[in-house]
mmCIF file of C-alpha atoms and ligand atoms in Angstrom:
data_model
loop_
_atom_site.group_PDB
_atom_site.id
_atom_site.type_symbol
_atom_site.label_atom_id
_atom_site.label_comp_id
_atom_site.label_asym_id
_atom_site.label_seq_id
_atom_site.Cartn_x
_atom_site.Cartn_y
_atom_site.Cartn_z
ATOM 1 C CA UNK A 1 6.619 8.881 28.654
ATOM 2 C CA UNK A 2 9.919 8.431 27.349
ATOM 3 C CA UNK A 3 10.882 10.580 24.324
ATOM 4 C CA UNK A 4 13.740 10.059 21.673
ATOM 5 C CA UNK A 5 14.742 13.724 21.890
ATOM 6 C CA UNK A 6 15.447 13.472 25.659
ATOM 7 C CA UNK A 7 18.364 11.035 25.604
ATOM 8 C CA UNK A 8 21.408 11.170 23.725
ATOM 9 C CA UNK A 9 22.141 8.582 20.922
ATOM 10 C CA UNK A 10 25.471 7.414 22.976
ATOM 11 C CA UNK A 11 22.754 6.494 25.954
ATOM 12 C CA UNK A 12 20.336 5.472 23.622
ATOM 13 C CA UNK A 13 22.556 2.354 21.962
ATOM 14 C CA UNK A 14 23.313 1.376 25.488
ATOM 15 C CA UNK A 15 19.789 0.555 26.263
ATOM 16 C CA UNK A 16 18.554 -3.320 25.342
ATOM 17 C CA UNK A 17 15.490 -3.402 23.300
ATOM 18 C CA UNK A 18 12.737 -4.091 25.798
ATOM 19 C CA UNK A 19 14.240 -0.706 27.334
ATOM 20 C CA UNK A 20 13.937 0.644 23.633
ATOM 21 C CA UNK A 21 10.492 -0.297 23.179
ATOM 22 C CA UNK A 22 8.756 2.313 25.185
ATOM 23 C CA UNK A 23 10.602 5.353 23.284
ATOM 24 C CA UNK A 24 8.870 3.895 19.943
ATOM 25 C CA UNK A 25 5.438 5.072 21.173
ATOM 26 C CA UNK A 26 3.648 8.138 21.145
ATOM 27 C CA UNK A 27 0.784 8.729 23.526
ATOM 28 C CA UNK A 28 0.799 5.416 24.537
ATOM 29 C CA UNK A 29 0.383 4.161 20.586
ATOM 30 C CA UNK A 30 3.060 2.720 18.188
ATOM 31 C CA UNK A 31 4.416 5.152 16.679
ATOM 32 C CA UNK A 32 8.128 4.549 15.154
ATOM 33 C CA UNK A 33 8.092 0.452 13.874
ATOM 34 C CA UNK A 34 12.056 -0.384 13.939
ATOM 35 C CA UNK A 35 12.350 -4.072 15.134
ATOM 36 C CA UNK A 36 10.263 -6.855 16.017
ATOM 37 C CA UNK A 37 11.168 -6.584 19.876
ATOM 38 C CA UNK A 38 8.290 -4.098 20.190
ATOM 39 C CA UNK A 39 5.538 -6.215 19.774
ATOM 40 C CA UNK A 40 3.588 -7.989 22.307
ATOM 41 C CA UNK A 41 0.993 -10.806 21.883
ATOM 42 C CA UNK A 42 -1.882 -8.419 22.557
ATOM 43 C CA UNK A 43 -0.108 -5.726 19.794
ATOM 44 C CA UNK A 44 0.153 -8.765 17.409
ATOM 45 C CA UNK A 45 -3.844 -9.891 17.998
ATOM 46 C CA UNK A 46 -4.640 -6.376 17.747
ATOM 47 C CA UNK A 47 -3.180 -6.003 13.949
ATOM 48 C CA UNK A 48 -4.570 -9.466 12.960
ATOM 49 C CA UNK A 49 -8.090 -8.572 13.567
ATOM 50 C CA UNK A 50 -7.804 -4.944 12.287
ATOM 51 C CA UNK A 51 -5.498 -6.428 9.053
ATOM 52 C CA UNK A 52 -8.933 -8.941 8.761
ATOM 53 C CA UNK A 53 -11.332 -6.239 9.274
ATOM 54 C CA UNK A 54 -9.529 -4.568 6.460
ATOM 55 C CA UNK A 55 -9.660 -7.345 4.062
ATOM 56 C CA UNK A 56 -13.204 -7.760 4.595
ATOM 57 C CA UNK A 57 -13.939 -3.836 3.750
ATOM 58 C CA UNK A 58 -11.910 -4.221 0.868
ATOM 59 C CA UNK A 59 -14.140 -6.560 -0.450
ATOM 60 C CA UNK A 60 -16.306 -3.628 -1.662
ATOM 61 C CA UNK A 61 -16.478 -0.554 -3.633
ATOM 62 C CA UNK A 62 -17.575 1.177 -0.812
ATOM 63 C CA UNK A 63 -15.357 -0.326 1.507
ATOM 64 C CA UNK A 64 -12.422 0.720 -0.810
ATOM 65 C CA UNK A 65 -13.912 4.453 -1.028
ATOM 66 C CA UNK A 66 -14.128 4.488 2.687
ATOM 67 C CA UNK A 67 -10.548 3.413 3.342
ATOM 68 C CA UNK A 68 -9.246 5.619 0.823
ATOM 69 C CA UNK A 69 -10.804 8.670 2.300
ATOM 70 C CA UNK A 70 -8.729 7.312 5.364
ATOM 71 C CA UNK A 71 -5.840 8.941 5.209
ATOM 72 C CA UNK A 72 -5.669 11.478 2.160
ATOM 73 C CA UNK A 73 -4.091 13.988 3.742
ATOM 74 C CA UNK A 74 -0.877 12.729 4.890
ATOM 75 C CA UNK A 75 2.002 11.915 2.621
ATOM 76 C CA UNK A 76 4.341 8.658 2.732
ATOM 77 C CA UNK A 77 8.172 8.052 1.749
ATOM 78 C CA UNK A 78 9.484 5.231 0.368
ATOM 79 C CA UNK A 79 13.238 5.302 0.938
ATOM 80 C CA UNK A 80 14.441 1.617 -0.286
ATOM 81 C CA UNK A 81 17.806 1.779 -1.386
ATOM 82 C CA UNK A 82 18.322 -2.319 -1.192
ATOM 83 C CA UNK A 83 16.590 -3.791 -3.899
ATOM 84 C CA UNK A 84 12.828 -4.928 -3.485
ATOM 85 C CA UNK A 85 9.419 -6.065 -4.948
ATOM 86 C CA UNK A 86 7.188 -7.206 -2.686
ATOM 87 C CA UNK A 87 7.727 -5.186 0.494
ATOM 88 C CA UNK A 88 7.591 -2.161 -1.645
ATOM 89 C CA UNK A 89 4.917 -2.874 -4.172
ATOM 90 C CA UNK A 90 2.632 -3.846 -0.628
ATOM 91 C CA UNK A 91 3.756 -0.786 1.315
ATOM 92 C CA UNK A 92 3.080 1.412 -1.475
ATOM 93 C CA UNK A 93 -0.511 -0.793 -2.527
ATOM 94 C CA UNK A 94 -1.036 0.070 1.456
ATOM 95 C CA UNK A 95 -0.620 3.577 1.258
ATOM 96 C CA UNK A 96 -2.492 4.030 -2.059
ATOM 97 C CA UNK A 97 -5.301 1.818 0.014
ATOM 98 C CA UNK A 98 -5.807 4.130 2.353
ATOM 99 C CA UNK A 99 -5.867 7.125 0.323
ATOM 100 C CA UNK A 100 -2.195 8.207 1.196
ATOM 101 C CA UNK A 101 -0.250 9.773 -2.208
ATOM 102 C CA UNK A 102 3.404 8.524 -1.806
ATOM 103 C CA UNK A 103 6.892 9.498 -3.355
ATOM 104 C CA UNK A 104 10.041 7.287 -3.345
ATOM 105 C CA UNK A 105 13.982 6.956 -3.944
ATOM 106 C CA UNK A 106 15.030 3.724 -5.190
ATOM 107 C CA UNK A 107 18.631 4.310 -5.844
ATOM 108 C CA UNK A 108 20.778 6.955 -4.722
ATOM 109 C CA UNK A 109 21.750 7.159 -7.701
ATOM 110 C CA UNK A 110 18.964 9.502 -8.498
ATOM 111 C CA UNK A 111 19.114 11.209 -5.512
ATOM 112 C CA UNK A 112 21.569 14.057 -3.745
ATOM 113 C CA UNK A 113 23.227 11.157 -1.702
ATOM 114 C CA UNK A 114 25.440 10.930 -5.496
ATOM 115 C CA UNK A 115 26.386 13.926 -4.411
ATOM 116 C CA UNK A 116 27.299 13.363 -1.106
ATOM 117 C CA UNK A 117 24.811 14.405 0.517
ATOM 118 C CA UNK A 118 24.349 12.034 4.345
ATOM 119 C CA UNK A 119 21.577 10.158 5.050
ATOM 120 C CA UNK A 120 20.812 12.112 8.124
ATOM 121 C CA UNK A 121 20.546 14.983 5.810
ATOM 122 C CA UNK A 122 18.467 12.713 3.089
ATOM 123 C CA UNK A 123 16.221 11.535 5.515
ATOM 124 C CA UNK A 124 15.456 14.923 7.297
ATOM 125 C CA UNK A 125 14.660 16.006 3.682
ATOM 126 C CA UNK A 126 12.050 13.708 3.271
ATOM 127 C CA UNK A 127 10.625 14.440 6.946
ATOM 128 C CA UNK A 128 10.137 18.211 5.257
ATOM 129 C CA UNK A 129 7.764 16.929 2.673
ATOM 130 C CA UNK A 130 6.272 13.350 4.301
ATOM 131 C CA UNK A 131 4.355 12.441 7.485
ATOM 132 C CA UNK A 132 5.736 8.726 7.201
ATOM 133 C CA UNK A 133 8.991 7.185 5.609
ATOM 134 C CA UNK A 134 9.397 3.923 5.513
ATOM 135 C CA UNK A 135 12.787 2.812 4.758
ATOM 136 C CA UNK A 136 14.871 -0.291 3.745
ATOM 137 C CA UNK A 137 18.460 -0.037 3.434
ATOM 138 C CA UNK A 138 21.448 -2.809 3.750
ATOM 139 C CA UNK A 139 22.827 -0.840 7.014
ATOM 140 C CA UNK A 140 21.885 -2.236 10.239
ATOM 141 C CA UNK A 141 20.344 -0.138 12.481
ATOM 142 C CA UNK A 142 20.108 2.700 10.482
ATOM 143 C CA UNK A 143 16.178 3.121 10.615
ATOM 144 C CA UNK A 144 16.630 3.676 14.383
ATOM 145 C CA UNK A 145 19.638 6.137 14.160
ATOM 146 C CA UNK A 146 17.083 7.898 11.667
ATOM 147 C CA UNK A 147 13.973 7.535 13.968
ATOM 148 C CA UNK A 148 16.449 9.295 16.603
ATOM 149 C CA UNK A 149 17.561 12.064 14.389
ATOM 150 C CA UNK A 150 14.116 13.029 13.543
ATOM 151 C CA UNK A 151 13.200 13.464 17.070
ATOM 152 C CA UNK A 152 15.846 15.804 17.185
ATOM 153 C CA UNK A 153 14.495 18.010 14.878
ATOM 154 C CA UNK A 154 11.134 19.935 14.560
ATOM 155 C CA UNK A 155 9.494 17.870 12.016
ATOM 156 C CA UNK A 156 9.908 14.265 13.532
ATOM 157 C CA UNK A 157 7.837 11.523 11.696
ATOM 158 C CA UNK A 158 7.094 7.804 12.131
ATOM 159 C CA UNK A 159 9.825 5.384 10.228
ATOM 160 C CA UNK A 160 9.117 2.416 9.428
ATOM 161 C CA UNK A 161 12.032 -0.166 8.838
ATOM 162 C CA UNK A 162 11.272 -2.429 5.404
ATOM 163 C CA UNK A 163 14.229 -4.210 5.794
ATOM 164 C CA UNK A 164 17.623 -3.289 7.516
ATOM 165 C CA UNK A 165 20.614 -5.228 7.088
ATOM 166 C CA UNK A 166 21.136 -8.472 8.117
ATOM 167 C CA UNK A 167 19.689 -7.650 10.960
ATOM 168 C CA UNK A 168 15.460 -6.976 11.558
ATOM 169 C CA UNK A 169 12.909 -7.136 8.992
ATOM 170 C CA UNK A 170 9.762 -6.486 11.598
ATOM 171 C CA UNK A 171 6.974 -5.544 8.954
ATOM 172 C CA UNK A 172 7.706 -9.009 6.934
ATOM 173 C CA UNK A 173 7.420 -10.624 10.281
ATOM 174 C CA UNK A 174 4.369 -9.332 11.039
ATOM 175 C CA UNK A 175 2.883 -10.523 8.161
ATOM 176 C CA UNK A 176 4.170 -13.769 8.315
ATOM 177 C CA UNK A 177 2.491 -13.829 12.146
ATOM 178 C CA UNK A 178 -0.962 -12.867 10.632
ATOM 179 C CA UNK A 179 -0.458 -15.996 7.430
ATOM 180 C CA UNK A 180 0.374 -18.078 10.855
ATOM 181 C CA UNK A 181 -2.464 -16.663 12.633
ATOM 182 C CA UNK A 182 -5.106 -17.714 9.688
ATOM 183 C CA UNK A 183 -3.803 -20.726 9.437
ATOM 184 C CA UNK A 184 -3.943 -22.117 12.174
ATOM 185 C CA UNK A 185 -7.326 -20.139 13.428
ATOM 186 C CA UNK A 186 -9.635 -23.376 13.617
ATOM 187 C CA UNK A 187 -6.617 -25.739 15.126
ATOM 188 C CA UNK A 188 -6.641 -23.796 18.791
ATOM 189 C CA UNK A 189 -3.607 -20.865 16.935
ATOM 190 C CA UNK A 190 -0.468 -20.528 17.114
ATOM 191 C CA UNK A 191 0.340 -21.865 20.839
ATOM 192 C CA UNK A 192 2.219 -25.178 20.965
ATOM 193 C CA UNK A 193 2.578 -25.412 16.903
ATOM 194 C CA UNK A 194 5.831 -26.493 15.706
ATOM 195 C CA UNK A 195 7.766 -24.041 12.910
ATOM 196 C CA UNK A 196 11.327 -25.053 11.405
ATOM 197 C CA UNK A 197 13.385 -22.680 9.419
ATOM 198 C CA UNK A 198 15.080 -23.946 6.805
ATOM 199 C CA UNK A 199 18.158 -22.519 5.053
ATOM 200 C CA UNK A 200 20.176 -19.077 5.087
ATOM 201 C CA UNK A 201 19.232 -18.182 8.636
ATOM 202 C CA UNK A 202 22.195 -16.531 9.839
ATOM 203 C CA UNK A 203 21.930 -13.479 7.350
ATOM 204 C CA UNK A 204 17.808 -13.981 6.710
ATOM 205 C CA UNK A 205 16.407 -10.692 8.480
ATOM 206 C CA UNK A 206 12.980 -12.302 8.091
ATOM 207 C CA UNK A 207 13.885 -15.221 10.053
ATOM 208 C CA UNK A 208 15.819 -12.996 12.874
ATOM 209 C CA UNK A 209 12.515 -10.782 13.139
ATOM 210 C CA UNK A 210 9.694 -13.695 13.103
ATOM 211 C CA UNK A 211 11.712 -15.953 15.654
ATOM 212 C CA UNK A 212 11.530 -13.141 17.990
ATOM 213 C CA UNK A 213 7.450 -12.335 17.098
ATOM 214 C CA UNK A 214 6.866 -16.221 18.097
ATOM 215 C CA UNK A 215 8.633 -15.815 21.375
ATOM 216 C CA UNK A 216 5.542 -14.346 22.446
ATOM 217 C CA UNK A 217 3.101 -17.776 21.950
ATOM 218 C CA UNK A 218 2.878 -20.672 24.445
ATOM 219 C CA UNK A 219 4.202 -23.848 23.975
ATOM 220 C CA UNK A 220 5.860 -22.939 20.523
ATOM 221 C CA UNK A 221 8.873 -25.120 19.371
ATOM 222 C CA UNK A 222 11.259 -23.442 16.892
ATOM 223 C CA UNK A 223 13.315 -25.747 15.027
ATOM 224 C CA UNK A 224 16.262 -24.148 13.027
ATOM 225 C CA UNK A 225 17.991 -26.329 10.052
ATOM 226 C CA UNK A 226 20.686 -24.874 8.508
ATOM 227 C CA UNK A 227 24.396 -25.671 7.190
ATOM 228 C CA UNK A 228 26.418 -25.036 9.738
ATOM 229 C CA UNK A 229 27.923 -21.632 8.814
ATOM 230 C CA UNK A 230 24.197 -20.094 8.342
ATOM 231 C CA UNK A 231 22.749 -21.285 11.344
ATOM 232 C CA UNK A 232 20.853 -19.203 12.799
ATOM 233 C CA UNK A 233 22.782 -16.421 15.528
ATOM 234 C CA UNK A 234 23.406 -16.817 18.777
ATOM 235 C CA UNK A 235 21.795 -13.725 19.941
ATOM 236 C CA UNK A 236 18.408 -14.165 18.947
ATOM 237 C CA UNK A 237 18.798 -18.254 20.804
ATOM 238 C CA UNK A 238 19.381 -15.958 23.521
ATOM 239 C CA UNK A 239 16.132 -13.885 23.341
ATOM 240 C CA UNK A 240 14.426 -17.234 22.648
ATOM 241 C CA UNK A 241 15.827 -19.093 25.852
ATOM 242 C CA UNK A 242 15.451 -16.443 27.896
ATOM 243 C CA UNK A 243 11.596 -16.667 26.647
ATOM 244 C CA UNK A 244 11.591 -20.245 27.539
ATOM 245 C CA UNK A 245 11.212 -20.984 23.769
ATOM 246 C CA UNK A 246 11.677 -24.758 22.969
ATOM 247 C CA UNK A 247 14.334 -24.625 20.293
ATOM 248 C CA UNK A 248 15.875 -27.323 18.451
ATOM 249 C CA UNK A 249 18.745 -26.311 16.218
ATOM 250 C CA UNK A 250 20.551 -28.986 13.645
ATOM 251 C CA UNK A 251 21.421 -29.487 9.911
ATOM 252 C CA UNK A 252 19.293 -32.381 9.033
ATOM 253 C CA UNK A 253 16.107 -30.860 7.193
ATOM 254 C CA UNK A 254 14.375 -33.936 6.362
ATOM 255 C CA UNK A 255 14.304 -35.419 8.909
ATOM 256 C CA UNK A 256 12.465 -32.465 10.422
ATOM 257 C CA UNK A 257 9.559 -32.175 7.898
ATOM 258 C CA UNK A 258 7.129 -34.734 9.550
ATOM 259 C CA UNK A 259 7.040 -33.247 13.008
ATOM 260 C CA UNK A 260 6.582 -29.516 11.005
ATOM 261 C CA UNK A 261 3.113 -27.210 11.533
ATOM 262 C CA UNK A 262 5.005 -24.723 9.631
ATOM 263 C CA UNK A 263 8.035 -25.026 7.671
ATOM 264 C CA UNK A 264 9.647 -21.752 6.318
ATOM 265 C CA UNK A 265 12.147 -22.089 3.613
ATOM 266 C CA UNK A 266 14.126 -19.214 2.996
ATOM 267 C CA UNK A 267 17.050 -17.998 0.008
ATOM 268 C CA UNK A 268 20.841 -18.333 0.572
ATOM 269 C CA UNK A 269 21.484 -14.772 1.184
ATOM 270 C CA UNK A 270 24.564 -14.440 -0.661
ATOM 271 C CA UNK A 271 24.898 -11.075 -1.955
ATOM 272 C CA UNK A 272 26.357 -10.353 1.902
ATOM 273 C CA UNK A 273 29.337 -13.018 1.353
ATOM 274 C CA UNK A 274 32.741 -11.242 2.357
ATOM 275 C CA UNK A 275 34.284 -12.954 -0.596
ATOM 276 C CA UNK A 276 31.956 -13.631 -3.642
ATOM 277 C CA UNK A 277 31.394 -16.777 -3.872
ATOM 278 C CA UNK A 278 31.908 -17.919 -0.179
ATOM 279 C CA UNK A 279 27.908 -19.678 -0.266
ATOM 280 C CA UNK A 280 28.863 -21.486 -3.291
ATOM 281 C CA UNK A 281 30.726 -23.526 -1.383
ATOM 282 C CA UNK A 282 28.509 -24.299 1.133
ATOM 283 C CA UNK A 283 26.330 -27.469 0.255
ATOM 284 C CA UNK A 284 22.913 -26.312 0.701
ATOM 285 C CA UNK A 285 21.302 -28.798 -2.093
ATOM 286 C CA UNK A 286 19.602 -30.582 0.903
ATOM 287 C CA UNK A 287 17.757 -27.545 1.832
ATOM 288 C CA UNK A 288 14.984 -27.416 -0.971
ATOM 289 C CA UNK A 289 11.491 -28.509 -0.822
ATOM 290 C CA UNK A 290 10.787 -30.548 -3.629
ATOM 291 C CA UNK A 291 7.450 -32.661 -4.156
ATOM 292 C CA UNK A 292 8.559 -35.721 -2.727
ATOM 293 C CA UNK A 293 8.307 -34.338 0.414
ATOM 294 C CA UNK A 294 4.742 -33.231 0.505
ATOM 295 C CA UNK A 295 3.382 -36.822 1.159
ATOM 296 C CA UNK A 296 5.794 -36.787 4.681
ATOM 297 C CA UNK A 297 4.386 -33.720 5.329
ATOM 298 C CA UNK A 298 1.383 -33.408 7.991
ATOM 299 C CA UNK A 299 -2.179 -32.769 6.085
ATOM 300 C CA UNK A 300 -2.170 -29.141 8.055
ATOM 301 C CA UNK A 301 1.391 -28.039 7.740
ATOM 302 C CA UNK A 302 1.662 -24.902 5.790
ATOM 303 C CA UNK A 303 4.630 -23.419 3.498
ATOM 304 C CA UNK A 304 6.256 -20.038 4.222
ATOM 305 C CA UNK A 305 8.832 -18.392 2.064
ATOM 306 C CA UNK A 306 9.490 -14.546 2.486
ATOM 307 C CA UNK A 307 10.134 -14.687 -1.061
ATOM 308 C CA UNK A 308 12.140 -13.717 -3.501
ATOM 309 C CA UNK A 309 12.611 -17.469 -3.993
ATOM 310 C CA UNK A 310 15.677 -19.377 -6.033
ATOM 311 C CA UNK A 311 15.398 -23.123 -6.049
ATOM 312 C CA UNK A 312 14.836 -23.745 -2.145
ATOM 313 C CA UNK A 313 11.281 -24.542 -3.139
ATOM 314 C CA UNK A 314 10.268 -26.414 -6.470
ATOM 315 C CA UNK A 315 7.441 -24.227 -8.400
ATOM 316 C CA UNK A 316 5.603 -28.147 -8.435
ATOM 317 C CA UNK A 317 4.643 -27.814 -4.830
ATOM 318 C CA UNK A 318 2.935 -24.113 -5.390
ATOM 319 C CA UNK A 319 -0.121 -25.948 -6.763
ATOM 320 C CA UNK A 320 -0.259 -27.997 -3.106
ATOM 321 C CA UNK A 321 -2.878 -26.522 -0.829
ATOM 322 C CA UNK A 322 -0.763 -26.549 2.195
ATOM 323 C CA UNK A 323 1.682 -23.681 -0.025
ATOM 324 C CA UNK A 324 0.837 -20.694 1.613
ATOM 325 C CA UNK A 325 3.291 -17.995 0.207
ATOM 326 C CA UNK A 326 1.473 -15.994 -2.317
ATOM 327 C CA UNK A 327 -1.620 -15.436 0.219
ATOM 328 C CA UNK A 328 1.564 -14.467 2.341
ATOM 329 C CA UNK A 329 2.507 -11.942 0.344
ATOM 330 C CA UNK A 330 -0.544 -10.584 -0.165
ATOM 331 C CA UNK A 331 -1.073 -10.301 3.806
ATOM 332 C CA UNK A 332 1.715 -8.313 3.772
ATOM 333 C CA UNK A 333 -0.488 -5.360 1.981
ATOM 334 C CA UNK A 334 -2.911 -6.034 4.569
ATOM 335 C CA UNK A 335 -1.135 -5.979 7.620
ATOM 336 C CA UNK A 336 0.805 -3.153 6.225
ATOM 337 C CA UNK A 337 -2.178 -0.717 5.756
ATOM 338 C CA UNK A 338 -3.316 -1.884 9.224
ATOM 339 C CA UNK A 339 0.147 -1.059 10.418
ATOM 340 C CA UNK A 340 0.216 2.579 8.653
ATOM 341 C CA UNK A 341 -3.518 3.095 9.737
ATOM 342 C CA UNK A 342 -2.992 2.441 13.779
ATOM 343 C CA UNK A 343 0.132 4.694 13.252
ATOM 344 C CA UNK A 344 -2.253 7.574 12.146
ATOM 345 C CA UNK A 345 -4.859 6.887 15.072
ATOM 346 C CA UNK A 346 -7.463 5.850 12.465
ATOM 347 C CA UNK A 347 -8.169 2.004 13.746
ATOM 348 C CA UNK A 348 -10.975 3.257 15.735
ATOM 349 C CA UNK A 349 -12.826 4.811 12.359
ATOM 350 C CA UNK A 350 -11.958 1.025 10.814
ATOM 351 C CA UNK A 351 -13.567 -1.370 13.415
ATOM 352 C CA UNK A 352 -15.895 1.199 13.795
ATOM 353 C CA UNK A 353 -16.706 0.600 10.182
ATOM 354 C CA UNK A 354 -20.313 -0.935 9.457
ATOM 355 C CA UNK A 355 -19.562 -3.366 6.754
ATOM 356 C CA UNK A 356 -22.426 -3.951 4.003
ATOM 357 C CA UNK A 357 -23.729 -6.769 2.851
ATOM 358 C CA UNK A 358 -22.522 -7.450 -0.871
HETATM 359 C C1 NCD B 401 13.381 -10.607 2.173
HETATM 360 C C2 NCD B 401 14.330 -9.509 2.538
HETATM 361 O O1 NCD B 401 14.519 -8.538 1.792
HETATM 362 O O2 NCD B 401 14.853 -9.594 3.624
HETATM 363 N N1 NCD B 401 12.474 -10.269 1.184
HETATM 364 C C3 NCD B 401 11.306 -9.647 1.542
HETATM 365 O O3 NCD B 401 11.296 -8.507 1.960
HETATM 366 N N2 NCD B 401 10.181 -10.333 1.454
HETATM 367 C C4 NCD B 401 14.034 -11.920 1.953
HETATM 368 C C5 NCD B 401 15.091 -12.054 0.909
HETATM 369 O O4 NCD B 401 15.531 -11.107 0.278
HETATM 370 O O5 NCD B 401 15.502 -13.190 0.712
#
């Protein structure tokens, strides 16, 4: 088995990410979750059905009491120094779940990293203290370059990336693969469905992250639409060719609704503009999802957002059935305690789980 502490970080970066992968594991089980790259189709199955097995304990009192006497022993950081809600509010929901007390730095303002004090030396803190930190921050890459550092030390833990850059968001990904997964669970999955991406997809992490996840279905088309100057990157079309995705990239959104099994409308990203002000100028008033276009819509399609959501989606289509995004969020708590409970080795204990009758 590969190990992180074996191989320097120079020959670490020089390795692509299927190389990557194996390093992520321990024993053979995920271990570190840094980008979306590490998941397989049978990986993704797995996590729907123990996410769903979950939800279904959850349903009960007992249920609850059982999953919280889980994982009550171990400890979980929340390092999230790029603002955040939902991702938080679910990973911390998923820890409290599953009996796991957590602590958390929001803003290093309130933390020694005012003082000077280098993430390295922040993060190997928190590894003193926690068995798990999940982190979000708006560098690239750096929840890898952490996940390396640990191993380099005597008290590695799992990371989990909530978000880095511009670049992966795997755990929102996964959650938006279980939303697509129940949705389309009595219309043969997600093989040969059609999803289009609508809006800031050259700096949307989420997009980046699920566009690789869907590489791994048959017969999937992926249709990008997008001003020009936010289309989405050239590196992940790579990925997707070299899958032997079907892509279709263009700027014309309406004219892709019809054909649409999913559509996922994301925000214009524009705190990352290199001048302020720079998306301002980009017309993106034909990239909204208003109620007129629910009747071109199929009868099946469903609505993603990651959320936090601006105008890109009129609040008069969240009453329309096919508007999936608040059970979306809520999946994320879901898949997120599965995620945190396969880390610790305890799926077994969970499908092993008799569930009652209520
Ligand atoms: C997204 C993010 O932070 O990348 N939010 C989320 O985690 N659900 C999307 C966004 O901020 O627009």
């Amino acid at each position: 088995m590969p190990d992180l502490k074996d191989i320097s970080w120079e020959d670490f970066q020089k390795l692509d990410a299927a190389s990557k992968a194996p390093y992520f594991l321990r024993e053979g089980h995920l271990y570190h979750v840094l980008y979306a790259q590490q998941f397989g189709r049978a990986g993704l199955e797995e996590l729907g059905s123990l996410a769903t097995r979950i939800r279904f304990i959850a349903k009960s009192d007992p249920g609850m009491a059982f999953l919280r006497g889980l994982l009550p022993f171990k400890r979980a950081m929340l390092y999230f120094t790029q603002p955040s809600t939902r991702t938080f509010l679910s990973f911390r929901s998923a820890c409290q779940i599953l009996g796991m007390p957590c602590g958390d730095v929001r803003d290093t303002a309130t933390s020694s990293e005012f003082k000077g004090e280098s993430q390295e030396d922040s993060v190997r803190t928190f590894s003193s203290y926690f068995d798990l930190i999940i982190m979000r921050s708006e560098i690239g890459g750096l929840a890898e370059r952490m996940a390396w550092v640990l191993s380099n030390t005597d008290r590695p833990v799992p990371i989990m990336n909530a978000g880095s850059g511009k670049d992966q968001h795997p755990t929102q990904a996964l959650l938006d693969v279980y939303t697509l997964q129940r949705s389309f669970e009595e219309r043969g999955g997600i093989d040969g469905k059609r999803i289009v991406f609508v809006g800031d997809l050259a700096r949307g992490r989420t997009v980046r992250s699920l566009a690789v996840l869907l590489a791994n279905y048959d017969g999937v088309t992926l249709s990008f639409a997008a001003p020009r100057p936010l289309q989405i990157g050239g590196d992940i079309l790579e990925i997707l060719q070299a899958r032997g995705i079907a892509c279709d990239v263009g700027e014309d959104f309406e004219s892709r609704i019809s054909g649409a099994d999913a559509i996922y409308m994301t925000r214009i990203q524009d705190e990352w503009d290199a001048r302020k002000g720079d998306s301002a100028r980009i017309d993106t008033s034909r990239y909204r999802l208003e109620a007129r276009h629910l009747a071109g819509m199929k009868k099946d399609a469903v609505i993603l957002h990651p959320m936090p959501r601006r105008d890109e989606i009129s609040t008069d289509v969240d009453r329309d059935p096919r508007a999936m995004y608040w059970r979306q969020m809520r999946n994320g708590m879901w898949i997120r305690t599965a995620l945190i409970a396969g880390i610790f080795g305890r799926d077994r204990d969970i499908h092993d789980h008799e569930i009652e009758d209520r």
